[in-house]
Phi, psi and omega in degrees: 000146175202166222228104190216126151252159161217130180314152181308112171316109177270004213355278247247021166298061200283022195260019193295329169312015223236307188273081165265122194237136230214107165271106187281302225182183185276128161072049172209114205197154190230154146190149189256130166219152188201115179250078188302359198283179150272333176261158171294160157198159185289149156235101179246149173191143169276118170291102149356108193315311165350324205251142168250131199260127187260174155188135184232132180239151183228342173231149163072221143171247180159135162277124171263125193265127139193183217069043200050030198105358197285302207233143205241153071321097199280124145250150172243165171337103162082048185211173200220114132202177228258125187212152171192133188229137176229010168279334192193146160312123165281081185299124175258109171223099196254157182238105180263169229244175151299172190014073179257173164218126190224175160217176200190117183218135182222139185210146192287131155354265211312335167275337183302324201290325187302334163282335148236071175314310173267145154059037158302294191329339176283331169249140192305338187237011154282340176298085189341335218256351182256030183257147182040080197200137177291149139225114148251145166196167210226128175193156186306135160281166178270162173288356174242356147283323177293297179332313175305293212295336166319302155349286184330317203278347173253116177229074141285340162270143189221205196352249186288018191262338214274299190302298180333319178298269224289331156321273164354269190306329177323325196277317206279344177301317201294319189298311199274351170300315208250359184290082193352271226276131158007055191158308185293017167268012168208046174284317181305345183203097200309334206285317173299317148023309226216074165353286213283352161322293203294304172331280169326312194275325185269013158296312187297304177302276174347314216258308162347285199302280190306332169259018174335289159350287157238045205303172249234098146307185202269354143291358156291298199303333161282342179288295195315299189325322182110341179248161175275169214291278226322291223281331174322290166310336158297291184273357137300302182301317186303318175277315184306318195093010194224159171284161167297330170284318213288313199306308175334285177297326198283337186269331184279326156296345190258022114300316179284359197272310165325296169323311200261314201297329230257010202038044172230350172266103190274175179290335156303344177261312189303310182295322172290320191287002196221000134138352176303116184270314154291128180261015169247290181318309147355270174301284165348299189299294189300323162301312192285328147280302231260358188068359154220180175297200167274332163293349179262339184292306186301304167340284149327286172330314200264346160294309172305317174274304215252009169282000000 
């Protein structure tokens, strides 16, 4: 069995890096999406019954279309959910939102079950007593599912280590999806606990994305929050998986890029609007993501449309 997605047919679409689709294993399959735009796009594919389907957003989030568009099903942001059908193939047609993140993981009854060899009977459609019986359900992720799946987005491990790596997280999204007790998933760090803690960090964030321009330091920025610079740093890298600087720069290059694709920016106007004073700095930062300057990125773009 294989698993493949591709965005919805486009002529002038150049965005296919947006999709990354991750074979764990026979009857186990991941996919990554990431929609940095400002406009939406389509996903379409038919699921096997076989497969029981997870999706998770942690940025943004996407509408599942189905009835040719009639009924809409929102996930939203820092939320999860679950489908299984074992009667009929689901044809899947999701709308992924701007500036999103999504995962998106699907596995066969029979591998779940070799994985909750003890204490199946405890999830619900492992249960001699549900087969071939629908579930859907819907729930928040928590903070260290989201820190997993956040993870995925990060590729500082790469090659033959980067499968191992995407194993790895697939089974633990799973470990902490299916985790009996309430909670116990944000043990590894106490601090996430204390509900309104985790608010105060996604607050920081929020105050970022709006002060980009001129952003906060991090004691102004802990001072607003309420918390102190130790626990800010802390429980940012816990939820994001980035540091407040790293989240800080990746968004503000990943404006500016948006910024140049859009023609109305040069590069030096790409660099004032996201807070840059130097345009040499600039440039040095944006080579050091995207792996060229912003002129050879424009260059590149624009050689992919009209080549």
């Amino acid at each position: 069995m294989e698993l493949h997605f591709e965005m919805d047919e486009d002529p002038k679409n150049t965005r296919k890096e947006e999709v990354k689709n991750i074979r764990i294993s026979e009857g186990i399959f991941m996919v990554r999406v990431e929609n940095r735009e400002e406009d939406s796009f389509r996903l379409k594919r038919e699921i096997d019954q076989s497969l029981i389907q997870f999706y998770f957003a942690t940025e943004g989030g996407a509408s599942f279309l189905f009835n040719r568009g009639n009924y809409r099903l929102e996930l939203e942001v820092e939320k999860s959910l679950l489908f299984y059908n074992p009667l009929m193939a689901l044809p899947l047609d999701i709308e992924v939102k701007p500036h999103s993140k999504l995962v998106f993981l699907y596995i066969t009854v029979e591998n779940l079950h070799r994985l909750f060899v003890t204490g199946s009977e405890e999830i619900a459609f492992l249960n001699q007593e549900n087969i071939n019986q629908k579930f859907y359900t819907d729930r928040p992720i928590t903070p260290m599912l989201a820190l997993t799946v956040n993870q995925l987005f990060q590729d500082n491990i790469q090659g033959p280590a980067r499968k191992v790596f995407e194993k790895a997280k697939a089974y633990e999204i799973l470990a902490l999806f299916f985790n009996k007790e309430e909670g116990k998933d944000v043990e590894q760090c106490p601090f996430l606990n204390d509900e309104d803690n985790v608010q105060r960090i996604r607050e920081a964030k929020k105050i970022l994305i709006e002060k980009m321009v001129s952003p906060p330091t991090l004691k102004e920025l802990s001072r607003e929050i309420g918390l102190n610079e130790y626990r800010l740093k802390e429980g940012f890298k816990n939820i994001y998986g980035k540091t407040v600087f790293q989240f800080l720069n990746d968004y503000r290059l990943d404006k500016a890029r948006q910024l140049l694709e859009s023609g109305k920016f040069k590069v030096n106007d790409a660099a004032y609007q996201i807070g840059y004073t130097n345009p040499s700095h600039f440039i040095a930062a944006f080579r050091k993501k995207f792996g060229v300057t912003p002129k050879k990125y424009l260059t590149g773009k624009s050689s992919a449309i009209h080549g």
